[in-house]
Amino acid sequence: MKRYRREHPLALRILASILVASGLFAVLVTGIQLYSQYRADLAILELRLNDAQSTFVRALEDAVWRLDNNLTIHTLEGVQQLPYVAYVWLETVDGAIHRQGEEVHSPYIEVYQYPLSHRFDDPPALPIPLGVLRVGVDRRPILDSLKNQAILTLALQILKTVIVSALILWILYRLLFRRLSHLQQTAKALTADDLHTPFMPETNPVDRFDELDDLCTVLDDMRLRLKAGIEGIREAQERERLLIERDSLTQLMNSKTGLAQAQTQLSIAEQKGEHLVLVAVAVKAFKPVIESLGVQYAELMIVYVAELLKKLFAEDAILARCADNQFFVTLRINGTDIEQIRTLMEKMRGDLSQPIYLHGHSIDTNCYAGIAISPGDGRDAHTLYKHALSAVYSAHAQRHRSRYLFFDPLKYETTTRRLKLTALISSAQFLEEFELHYQPIVDAKDKKLVGCEALARWCSDELGQIPPPEFIEVAEEIGLIAGLGELILQKACLQAAHWRTLAPNMIISVNVSPLQIVDAHFQQIVENALALSGLPACALKLEVTEQLMLHDEEPLMEKLRYLQSLGVRLAIDDFGSGYASLNYLCGYPFELLKIDQSFVRHMLSEPGRETLVRTIVQLAHSLGLEVVAEGVESNELSVLLTEMGCDLLQGYCFSRPLPPQTFTDQMLGGDSGCGTQVYSVGI
C-alpha cells in the first residue's frame, strides 16, 4: 500500500473514500440490525414475562392465600430463575416481605409490579388483595449481547470492506493506475529534444481497446503533432539563422557573421603572436553582366567565384560574401611574410582572370582585391575590412596590372574623401550648399560683354571648397549626374530668363555631361527647362565635351538634330583635349568650338601651342564655326587671340566667376546695351 500511496496518491484517496463510505454503510446497517435485534429481545422478554405472570402469579396467589411459606419461597425462587430477572420481592398485605436476589438500583434494571389477589368463583365476589409482587428485570445481558454482536459485526464489516477495497484497488491498479503511471512517466520524460516515447504502452494483441487506449491514442496524436510542430519551428529557426548568418545564394557567411568570426580569429592571432590577413575581393563585372545578360548570369558568376575562392584558400580560412559583388577572406599567418600573401594573391589573380563560360557566353569577372594585415592596418576586423575595401577601390581606379593592392594609408584618405562626397551628393545637404557662379564672355574685337559661363560651385560645411571636376565625376559614377544636370539646366535657364529682362538678346549656353545626353529623357528635360523658365530655345546653347563622340553615333545624332530643330545651338567644349576628330566636326551639328584652356594659357611660352591654336581657329572658321578661347588670363593673350581671329574670349583677364547678384551689379548693370550673351555651365 505504501507503493501505491507513493506512486499513486489518487489510489490512497480512492481507498480512503471506499473505506469511509463502506464504514458508514456498515455502521448504518449494523445499527439497523442491532436495533432490530434489540427490539426482538425486548419482545421475547415481554413474552416470557407474560408467560411468567400467567404461571407464577397464580401459584403465588394460592401459596399466599394458604399461608404456605415454603411454597411461596419455592415459587419466588422459580421466578428469580427466569432469564434477565435480577431479583424478586413479594410484599403481602399484612406487611410480610419475601425477597429473592439482591435489589439493585441501576438504569439497566426495570421493575415490573404484579398485584396479587384471591377470587371466589362460587358465589362470585370481589377479589381479596393479597400483596404485590415486584420483579426486577436486568437488561444488561441484552445490551452486552448486542455490544458483542455489534463489535463482531463491525469487525466483519471492516474486514470485508478492507478485502473488497484491496481487491478493487488491485483491479484499478491493473486496469487504470498502472497505465496512468505509464502516462505520467511518459509525460514527465517528454522534452523538446525527446518526443519519441509513445503514450500507448506495449499491449497484448488480445487486450480490449478501452477508453484509456483512446486517451493514449489522442495523446500520441498530440505528441506527434507537437513533435512535427517543434521540428517545423526548429527548421524555420535554422532557416532564419541561415538567412541571418548566411548568404542565400552562395551559402557563405554574410558580412555580419563573417566579421564576428574574423574578430574571434584576430583575438586568437594576437594571443599566438600571429597576423590576421583580410583580403577583400570585388567582382566588378557583376553590374555590367546584370545589365547585359540578366540577374541569372550574374548570380551564376558569383557562385563560380565563391567556389573558386573556397578551393583557393585553406579550410580554416573565413570566407564571407559581404555585398552583391564583394567577398572577403581572412587567414592567419606567422610573422610578416608578405611574399606568402603575394604568392597566394598571384594564384588568385591567375584563377580569377580566366574568362568563364556561362551558357555560351564568355565572361571576364573583372575581379580586384585589396589586402589589409593586422595590426599595422587595423586592430579590429571592421577596420581591416574597411581598409581592404579601400585597397580594392584603389586597385580598380588605377586598373592595376596585378589587380590587387595592399592597403595604403595615403590612398585611403583619397578613398575616404570620395566616399564622403558620394554620401553628401546623395543627401539633401548637397542641394542646400550647391550654387552657380557666372564668368563673363566678351567679344574679341571690342571687348564688350556678350555672355557668361555658369560654373557649378560647392562649398561643403564638412569638406570645404570642392572642385567641380571632383564632385561631377562622383555624380557620374553613382548615377546622379542626370538629376544634377537637370537642376543646373533649370537654374541656369531661370537666371538667364531674369537677365533677359535687362538684356533682351541674352543667349544661354549650358555645359552638359555626355551621360546626360545619352539619357532617354534628355530631350524632354531640355524642353521642360525652357518651358519652366520661359526662355526661348534660340537663347540656349548646349556645350558637350569630345567624350560624347565615344557613344553610339546614330541615336546621338538623332538627339542633337532634334535639339537643333528646336532652335537650341550646340557647341563642342574643350576641343583638342579629348578624342574628337575632324570627321566629328563635319558630321555633328555644332555651331561653336571652344579651344581648351590648356592650349591658350601656354601659347606665350610654347610656340608650338600658338601654332596649334591658330590652326584650330582657321579650321573652325573654314567649317563655319564660331571660336571661343578659354583661359585668357593676360592682356597679351587677349591681343594675340584677337589677332588670330578668335570670336569670343573668356578668362580671369576680364573677370573671375561671380555670384548671380554680383554679376548683375558689375556687368549687366554697367552695360545695359550689351549685345548677344552666352551663358554656359562649366563642369
XYZ file of C-alpha atoms in Angstrom, residues 11-664:
654
model
C -5.269 5.364 -5.118
C -4.963 6.479 -1.498
C -7.837 8.898 -1.942
C -9.930 6.212 -3.622
C -9.128 3.710 -0.846
C -9.961 6.242 1.875
C -13.204 7.102 0.121
C -14.149 3.413 -0.166
C -13.298 2.785 3.483
C -15.236 5.785 4.722
C -18.252 5.016 2.565
C -18.145 1.298 3.424
C -17.639 2.073 7.132
C -20.565 4.457 7.226
C -22.706 1.972 5.365
C -21.594 -0.851 7.694
C -22.361 1.259 10.765
C -25.772 2.115 9.390
C -26.592 -1.490 8.508
C -25.206 -2.788 11.795
C -27.168 -0.184 13.732
C -30.342 -1.145 11.975
C -29.634 -4.852 12.617
C -28.791 -4.311 16.298
C -31.801 -2.137 16.846
C -33.986 -4.787 15.257
C -32.321 -7.436 17.427
C -32.820 -5.257 20.495
C -36.485 -4.853 19.730
C -36.770 -8.601 19.161
C -35.053 -9.371 22.504
C -37.392 -6.974 24.296
C -40.365 -8.626 22.648
C -39.104 -12.033 23.778
C -38.582 -10.638 27.296
C -42.112 -9.285 27.363
C -43.423 -12.622 26.124
C -41.535 -14.508 28.808
C -42.702 -12.132 31.500
C -46.238 -12.609 30.321
C -45.746 -16.375 30.476
C -44.289 -15.964 33.975
C -47.225 -13.860 35.015
C -49.723 -16.471 33.861
C -47.787 -19.263 35.545
C -46.136 -17.968 38.679
C -48.558 -15.242 39.712
C -51.438 -17.777 40.057
C -49.156 -20.112 42.070
C -48.039 -17.291 44.360
C -51.641 -16.209 44.920
C -52.553 -19.803 46.005
C -49.481 -20.107 48.230
C -50.041 -16.768 49.937
C -53.816 -17.477 50.378
C -52.940 -20.794 52.037
C -50.227 -19.158 54.074
C -47.802 -21.737 52.775
C -44.457 -20.042 53.190
C -42.440 -22.888 51.755
C -44.474 -22.921 48.571
C -44.284 -19.143 48.414
C -40.497 -19.148 48.683
C -40.177 -22.016 46.249
C -42.351 -20.167 43.749
C -40.338 -16.928 44.184
C -37.147 -18.893 43.542
C -38.683 -20.174 40.321
C -39.497 -16.622 39.248
C -35.998 -15.489 40.112
C -34.563 -18.203 37.845
C -36.255 -16.700 34.807
C -33.897 -15.075 32.217
C -32.887 -11.463 32.815
C -34.647 -11.448 36.333
C -32.250 -9.858 38.834
C -34.363 -10.067 41.961
C -37.948 -10.834 43.172
C -39.691 -9.053 46.041
C -43.060 -10.121 47.488
C -44.844 -7.885 49.995
C -48.134 -9.219 51.491
C -50.976 -7.110 52.811
C -50.005 -7.983 56.349
C -46.581 -6.470 55.789
C -44.648 -9.670 55.323
C -41.806 -9.338 52.796
C -40.139 -12.168 50.896
C -37.023 -11.470 48.767
C -35.073 -13.493 46.265
C -31.836 -11.907 44.929
C -30.198 -8.589 45.710
C -32.202 -5.483 44.950
C -30.037 -3.321 42.657
C -30.642 0.240 41.631
C -29.350 0.668 38.120
C -30.604 2.385 34.957
C -30.481 -1.027 33.277
C -32.913 -2.520 35.898
C -36.584 -2.229 35.053
C -39.111 -3.157 37.787
C -42.361 -4.894 36.901
C -45.182 -4.957 39.548
C -47.880 -7.580 39.644
C -50.785 -7.189 42.218
C -51.782 -10.465 43.955
C -55.410 -11.231 44.919
C -57.714 -14.162 45.637
C -61.007 -14.597 43.728
C -64.015 -16.633 44.738
C -65.666 -18.479 41.914
C -68.835 -19.600 43.730
C -70.572 -17.449 44.588
C -68.728 -14.722 42.630
C -67.390 -11.871 44.789
C -64.866 -9.110 44.696
C -61.166 -10.283 44.779
C -59.362 -10.089 48.073
C -55.906 -8.266 47.860
C -53.052 -10.467 48.993
C -49.961 -8.211 48.213
C -47.658 -7.043 45.441
C -45.001 -8.926 43.502
C -42.083 -6.824 42.222
C -39.789 -8.349 39.628
C -36.522 -6.531 38.742
C -35.540 -7.282 35.116
C -31.868 -6.558 34.209
C -31.408 -5.554 30.512
C -27.607 -5.523 30.647
C -27.265 -9.057 29.257
C -29.338 -7.958 26.287
C -27.183 -4.858 25.837
C -23.951 -6.806 26.372
C -25.084 -9.309 23.815
C -25.890 -6.501 21.426
C -22.497 -4.876 22.114
C -20.607 -8.089 21.435
C -22.679 -8.677 18.385
C -22.021 -5.093 17.234
C -18.259 -5.499 17.695
C -18.278 -8.769 15.806
C -20.473 -7.389 13.057
C -18.344 -4.227 12.673
C -15.150 -6.274 12.666
C -16.532 -8.497 9.956
C -17.768 -5.479 8.004
C -14.390 -3.752 8.298
C -12.591 -6.905 7.256
C -14.939 -7.299 4.310
C -14.526 -3.649 3.393
C -10.739 -3.837 3.536
C -10.692 -7.013 1.475
C -13.141 -5.621 -1.058
C -11.280 -2.280 -1.163
C -7.953 -4.011 -1.672
C -9.499 -6.117 -4.406
C -10.999 -3.043 -6.038
C -7.700 -1.177 -5.709
C -5.813 -4.076 -7.236
C -8.264 -4.185 -10.102
C -7.965 -0.399 -10.507
C -4.185 -0.689 -10.463
C -4.228 -3.390 -13.104
C -6.728 -1.609 -15.295
C -6.160 2.086 -14.504
C -3.362 3.152 -12.162
C -0.597 1.203 -13.878
C -1.489 2.750 -17.217
C -1.927 6.175 -15.624
C 1.539 5.734 -14.089
C 2.889 4.930 -17.567
C 1.203 8.054 -18.938
C 2.649 10.124 -16.082
C 6.195 8.786 -16.557
C 5.953 9.240 -20.314
C 4.684 12.807 -19.910
C 7.481 13.612 -17.416
C 10.075 12.204 -19.784
C 8.854 14.284 -22.722
C 11.133 17.162 -23.654
C 11.529 19.316 -26.725
C 14.557 17.154 -27.616
C 12.899 13.797 -26.889
C 9.390 13.243 -28.221
C 9.952 9.624 -29.332
C 8.418 7.693 -26.380
C 4.799 6.748 -27.208
C 1.964 7.096 -24.709
C 0.413 3.830 -25.876
C 2.087 1.007 -23.900
C 3.002 -2.294 -25.453
C -0.177 -4.377 -25.054
C -1.233 -7.923 -25.771
C -2.998 -8.189 -29.127
C -5.985 -9.808 -27.440
C -6.433 -6.935 -24.983
C -9.600 -4.991 -25.440
C -9.455 -1.451 -26.698
C -10.947 0.768 -23.987
C -11.290 4.444 -23.099
C -7.704 4.626 -21.775
C -6.462 3.349 -25.115
C -8.497 6.112 -26.731
C -6.811 8.613 -24.391
C -3.365 7.180 -25.216
C -4.143 7.383 -28.913
C -5.211 11.012 -28.569
C -2.078 11.831 -26.534
C 0.121 10.082 -29.103
C -1.520 12.086 -31.865
C -0.863 15.222 -29.815
C 2.747 14.088 -29.260
C 3.285 13.536 -32.967
C 1.716 16.901 -33.808
C 3.866 18.556 -31.144
C 6.952 16.778 -32.498
C 6.131 17.877 -36.036
C 5.456 21.423 -34.822
C 8.739 21.624 -32.888
C 10.639 20.174 -35.834
C 8.951 22.726 -38.085
C 9.841 25.531 -35.689
C 13.439 24.325 -35.497
C 13.639 24.053 -39.263
C 12.223 27.578 -39.537
C 14.683 28.786 -36.887
C 17.519 27.100 -38.744
C 16.387 28.678 -41.998
C 16.097 32.023 -40.227
C 19.553 31.540 -38.719
C 20.936 30.735 -42.136
C 19.202 33.779 -43.577
C 20.664 35.889 -40.780
C 24.125 34.326 -40.800
C 24.465 33.039 -44.358
C 24.223 34.348 -47.887
C 21.285 32.624 -49.566
C 22.994 32.383 -52.975
C 26.459 31.053 -52.081
C 25.722 29.695 -48.567
C 28.772 31.590 -47.364
C 28.710 33.656 -44.191
C 27.327 37.151 -44.604
C 29.291 40.226 -43.629
C 27.961 40.428 -40.055
C 28.692 36.791 -39.250
C 31.977 36.822 -41.152
C 33.252 39.917 -39.359
C 32.292 38.421 -36.000
C 34.257 35.264 -36.869
C 37.125 37.398 -38.130
C 37.203 39.291 -34.831
C 37.491 35.973 -33.000
C 40.322 34.893 -35.297
C 42.010 38.248 -34.714
C 41.957 37.686 -30.946
C 43.460 34.212 -31.413
C 46.136 35.619 -33.723
C 47.094 38.261 -31.156
C 47.400 35.625 -28.428
C 49.633 33.443 -30.621
C 51.717 36.310 -31.939
C 50.335 35.876 -35.464
C 48.913 38.306 -38.010
C 45.435 38.282 -39.476
C 45.227 38.927 -43.205
C 41.916 40.178 -44.596
C 41.509 40.023 -48.365
C 38.546 41.864 -49.897
C 37.520 40.773 -53.414
C 35.211 42.786 -55.687
C 33.645 41.307 -58.826
C 33.393 44.438 -60.968
C 31.656 42.597 -63.823
C 28.573 41.970 -61.652
C 26.622 45.086 -62.634
C 27.556 45.003 -66.366
C 26.530 41.334 -66.566
C 23.170 42.154 -64.988
C 22.614 44.979 -67.439
C 23.668 42.977 -70.483
C 22.730 39.344 -69.733
C 20.457 39.495 -66.695
C 20.482 38.645 -62.990
C 20.624 34.885 -63.581
C 24.004 35.079 -65.316
C 25.342 37.492 -62.691
C 24.366 35.090 -59.910
C 25.973 32.142 -61.718
C 29.150 34.198 -61.974
C 29.070 34.991 -58.232
C 28.600 31.290 -57.396
C 31.544 30.448 -59.653
C 33.785 32.993 -57.922
C 32.676 31.726 -54.492
C 33.549 28.126 -55.401
C 36.913 29.229 -56.761
C 37.719 31.105 -53.538
C 36.743 28.047 -51.479
C 39.214 25.915 -53.401
C 41.950 28.552 -53.311
C 42.067 29.223 -49.573
C 42.597 26.783 -46.717
C 39.653 25.204 -44.952
C 40.331 27.148 -41.743
C 40.095 30.470 -43.625
C 36.938 32.521 -43.111
C 35.125 33.232 -46.374
C 32.109 35.580 -46.478
C 30.010 37.347 -49.074
C 29.618 40.876 -47.810
C 27.758 42.528 -50.722
C 26.256 41.678 -54.102
C 29.667 41.677 -55.784
C 32.042 41.548 -52.814
C 33.714 38.807 -50.760
C 36.317 38.819 -48.041
C 38.672 36.129 -46.769
C 40.615 36.098 -43.523
C 43.537 33.850 -42.656
C 46.243 33.782 -40.001
C 49.918 33.842 -40.905
C 53.121 33.568 -38.890
C 55.388 36.602 -38.903
C 55.187 39.208 -41.605
C 55.851 37.016 -44.643
C 54.341 39.288 -47.267
C 55.735 37.062 -50.028
C 53.484 34.268 -48.836
C 50.497 36.539 -49.327
C 51.792 37.751 -52.684
C 52.126 34.171 -53.897
C 48.573 33.431 -52.837
C 47.251 36.614 -54.442
C 49.068 35.858 -57.697
C 47.443 32.444 -57.717
C 44.048 34.064 -57.098
C 44.676 36.649 -59.825
C 45.575 33.913 -62.280
C 42.444 31.922 -61.489
C 40.045 34.871 -61.466
C 41.470 36.478 -64.593
C 40.480 33.474 -66.685
C 37.180 34.038 -68.528
C 34.284 31.827 -67.560
C 31.672 30.382 -69.903
C 28.026 30.575 -68.907
C 25.540 29.112 -71.368
C 27.667 30.043 -74.337
C 28.757 33.454 -73.040
C 32.408 34.194 -72.255
C 32.587 36.495 -69.226
C 35.551 38.200 -67.599
C 34.802 38.523 -63.896
C 36.997 41.632 -63.715
C 37.908 40.873 -60.086
C 40.041 43.192 -57.950
C 41.374 42.552 -54.459
C 42.634 44.565 -51.528
C 44.707 43.308 -48.599
C 44.872 44.599 -45.024
C 47.112 42.993 -42.379
C 46.849 43.319 -38.597
C 47.980 45.034 -36.505
C 49.534 47.659 -38.778
C 46.396 48.144 -40.912
C 43.938 47.786 -38.051
C 43.397 46.173 -34.689
C 39.805 45.088 -35.241
C 38.001 43.235 -38.010
C 35.854 46.187 -39.115
C 38.885 48.422 -39.581
C 40.731 45.737 -41.535
C 37.697 45.227 -43.768
C 37.312 48.960 -44.346
C 40.976 49.324 -45.260
C 40.898 46.262 -47.527
C 37.933 47.783 -49.407
C 39.927 50.987 -49.780
C 42.718 48.984 -51.401
C 40.180 47.318 -53.713
C 38.921 50.706 -54.803
C 42.441 51.946 -55.458
C 43.325 48.830 -57.478
C 40.218 49.256 -59.632
C 40.625 53.021 -60.020
C 44.221 52.557 -61.190
C 43.331 49.499 -63.290
C 46.352 47.967 -61.606
C 48.020 45.246 -63.656
C 48.180 42.797 -60.752
C 44.513 43.511 -59.919
C 45.322 43.653 -56.213
C 46.926 46.170 -53.871
C 47.942 46.264 -50.230
C 46.348 48.931 -48.077
C 47.996 52.367 -48.410
C 47.049 54.993 -45.758
C 47.634 57.859 -48.218
C 45.322 56.365 -50.820
C 42.840 55.589 -48.061
C 42.432 59.289 -47.350
C 41.526 59.860 -51.018
C 39.099 56.966 -50.964
C 37.521 58.174 -47.726
C 37.036 61.623 -49.185
C 35.392 60.118 -52.242
C 33.037 58.070 -50.074
C 32.084 61.196 -48.132
C 31.471 63.021 -51.407
C 29.226 60.184 -52.525
C 27.212 60.329 -49.308
C 26.909 64.124 -49.397
C 25.866 64.250 -53.064
C 23.166 61.693 -52.299
C 21.804 63.858 -49.465
C 19.681 66.970 -49.363
C 22.617 68.872 -47.810
C 24.290 68.989 -51.238
C 21.303 70.789 -52.766
C 21.426 73.386 -49.983
C 25.175 74.052 -50.427
C 25.318 73.860 -54.233
C 25.182 77.124 -56.238
C 26.106 78.618 -59.646
C 28.648 81.370 -60.372
C 28.942 83.144 -63.707
C 32.088 84.151 -65.679
C 31.769 86.782 -68.429
C 32.485 86.077 -72.107
C 33.463 89.118 -74.211
C 33.657 89.937 -77.869
C 37.270 89.654 -79.036
C 37.110 92.812 -81.142
C 35.513 95.442 -78.866
C 35.852 93.573 -75.539
C 32.179 94.131 -74.768
C 30.272 91.637 -72.664
C 28.454 89.156 -74.876
C 27.747 86.378 -72.442
C 28.806 84.401 -69.427
C 29.561 80.852 -68.437
C 27.831 79.490 -65.346
C 30.200 77.460 -63.192
C 28.991 74.949 -60.598
C 30.352 75.674 -57.109
C 30.126 73.588 -53.956
C 31.436 74.756 -50.608
C 30.747 71.914 -48.157
C 30.466 72.569 -44.428
C 32.307 69.300 -43.847
C 34.896 69.186 -46.660
C 35.242 72.842 -47.608
C 35.566 74.039 -51.216
C 35.290 71.091 -53.635
C 36.488 71.458 -57.245
C 33.739 70.882 -59.841
C 35.607 68.093 -61.730
C 35.807 66.105 -58.469
C 32.148 66.127 -57.495
C 30.932 65.910 -61.100
C 32.976 62.744 -61.579
C 31.455 61.246 -58.417
C 27.943 62.207 -59.542
C 28.566 60.494 -62.877
C 29.900 57.406 -61.141
C 26.956 56.971 -58.761
C 24.344 57.706 -61.413
C 23.143 61.098 -60.119
C 24.545 63.229 -62.940
C 21.245 63.275 -64.833
C 19.382 64.773 -61.869
C 22.206 67.180 -61.070
C 22.448 68.265 -64.711
C 18.710 68.848 -64.871
C 18.897 71.026 -61.740
C 21.772 73.044 -63.209
C 19.955 73.472 -66.505
C 16.785 74.689 -64.807
C 18.606 77.144 -62.505
C 20.651 78.486 -65.405
C 17.616 78.971 -67.635
C 15.670 80.700 -64.843
C 18.587 83.052 -64.147
C 19.070 83.766 -67.856
C 15.354 84.474 -68.301
C 15.633 87.017 -65.495
C 18.676 88.633 -67.125
C 16.879 88.820 -70.468
C 14.552 91.355 -68.884
C 17.680 93.553 -68.620
C 19.399 92.341 -71.793
C 16.779 91.048 -74.220
C 19.353 89.499 -76.589
C 20.994 87.237 -73.964
C 21.702 83.704 -75.143
C 22.428 80.931 -72.643
C 24.867 78.115 -73.123
C 24.743 75.140 -70.727
C 27.507 72.574 -70.470
C 26.070 69.032 -70.260
C 27.700 65.714 -69.459
C 27.731 63.042 -72.187
C 25.857 60.808 -69.726
C 23.051 63.371 -69.665
C 22.701 63.401 -73.438
C 22.545 59.611 -73.766
C 19.765 59.562 -71.164
C 16.479 58.594 -72.822
C 14.648 61.611 -71.359
C 17.235 64.287 -72.180
C 15.151 65.997 -74.902
C 12.212 66.190 -72.511
C 14.456 67.628 -69.781
C 15.625 70.429 -72.084
C 12.081 71.222 -73.194
C 10.884 71.259 -69.554
C 13.683 73.655 -68.525
C 12.792 76.050 -71.359
C 9.092 75.860 -70.565
C 9.677 76.323 -66.814
C 11.864 79.408 -67.290
C 10.088 80.855 -70.319
C 13.433 81.086 -72.110
C 13.308 80.822 -75.947
C 15.149 77.851 -77.402
C 17.257 80.172 -79.559
C 18.642 81.752 -76.370
C 20.098 78.431 -75.173
C 23.399 76.846 -76.160
C 24.410 73.385 -75.017
C 28.117 72.580 -74.742
C 29.357 68.990 -74.793
C 32.865 67.568 -74.437
C 34.594 65.395 -77.001
C 33.896 62.305 -74.840
C 30.393 62.372 -76.271
C 31.832 61.006 -79.506
C 32.589 57.682 -77.800
C 28.873 56.779 -77.668
C 26.718 55.222 -80.387
C 26.594 57.693 -83.256
C 23.137 57.167 -84.743
C 20.961 57.719 -81.601
C 23.273 60.574 -80.567
C 22.956 62.344 -83.936
C 19.193 61.957 -83.795
C 19.024 63.682 -80.385
C 21.368 66.525 -81.376
C 19.457 67.212 -84.603
C 16.185 67.221 -82.691
C 17.562 69.801 -80.250
C 18.870 71.883 -83.156
C 15.411 71.717 -84.740
C 14.016 73.306 -81.569
C 16.410 76.252 -82.054
C 18.963 75.209 -79.421
C 22.571 75.880 -80.520
C 25.268 73.233 -79.934
C 28.955 73.736 -79.109
C 31.880 71.361 -78.654
C 33.777 72.193 -75.459
C 37.473 71.713 -74.529
C 38.371 70.970 -78.129
C 41.778 69.355 -78.527
C 41.904 67.653 -75.113
C 39.840 64.585 -75.963
C 39.002 62.142 -78.692
C 37.387 64.323 -81.361
C 38.402 64.004 -84.982
C 37.826 66.314 -87.928
C 35.137 63.942 -89.106
C 33.078 64.766 -85.998
C 33.330 68.482 -86.748
C 31.850 67.860 -90.176
C 29.218 65.291 -89.191
C 27.747 66.713 -85.978
C 25.519 69.841 -85.951
C 27.904 72.011 -83.920
C 27.842 75.823 -84.302
C 30.550 76.776 -81.791
C 34.007 75.465 -80.913
C 35.732 76.225 -77.598
C 39.508 75.801 -77.539
C 40.707 74.018 -74.421
C 42.356 76.433 -71.957
C 45.452 74.240 -71.647
C 46.447 75.364 -75.171
C 45.617 79.038 -74.594
C 47.460 79.531 -71.292
C 50.795 78.256 -72.616
C 50.812 79.940 -76.028
C 53.340 82.599 -74.989
C 55.810 80.116 -73.513
C 55.346 77.328 -76.058
C 55.365 78.477 -79.706
C 54.049 75.123 -80.841
C 50.820 75.660 -78.948
C 50.388 79.079 -80.567
C 50.640 77.433 -83.965
C 48.133 74.778 -82.898
C 45.620 77.377 -81.673
C 45.998 79.428 -84.840
C 45.376 76.285 -86.911
C 42.239 75.392 -84.844
C 40.836 78.912 -85.339
C 41.363 78.783 -89.086
C 39.891 75.253 -89.282
C 36.800 76.209 -87.286
C 36.164 79.295 -89.385
C 36.552 77.265 -92.564
C 33.801 74.963 -91.266
C 31.543 77.887 -90.354
C 32.025 77.563 -86.575
C 32.449 80.382 -84.071
C 35.537 80.117 -81.860
C 35.762 80.803 -78.128
C 39.147 80.860 -76.375
C 39.113 79.848 -72.666
C 41.784 80.606 -70.079
C 42.614 84.155 -71.225
C 44.432 85.467 -68.167
C 46.501 88.395 -69.566
C 46.025 91.303 -71.897
C 48.893 89.974 -74.061
C 46.986 86.747 -74.634
C 43.855 88.741 -75.411
C 45.643 90.767 -78.101
C 47.227 87.634 -79.622
C 43.935 85.708 -79.765
C 42.165 88.696 -81.298
C 44.869 88.899 -83.932
C 44.361 85.159 -84.662
C 40.662 85.813 -85.337
C 39.011 84.322 -82.231
C 35.395 85.453 -81.972
C 34.916 85.316 -78.181
C 37.243 85.424 -75.175
C 36.855 84.163 -71.609
C 39.176 84.220 -68.620
C 40.460 85.974 -65.498
C 41.727 88.815 -67.710
C 38.122 90.039 -67.805
C 36.539 88.670 -64.629
C 36.512 85.817 -62.210
C 33.279 83.747 -61.858
C 30.742 85.841 -59.899
C 27.634 85.080 -57.877
C 24.382 85.970 -59.696
C 23.756 89.269 -57.888
C 27.378 90.432 -58.206
C 27.361 89.556 -61.884
C 24.160 91.571 -62.351
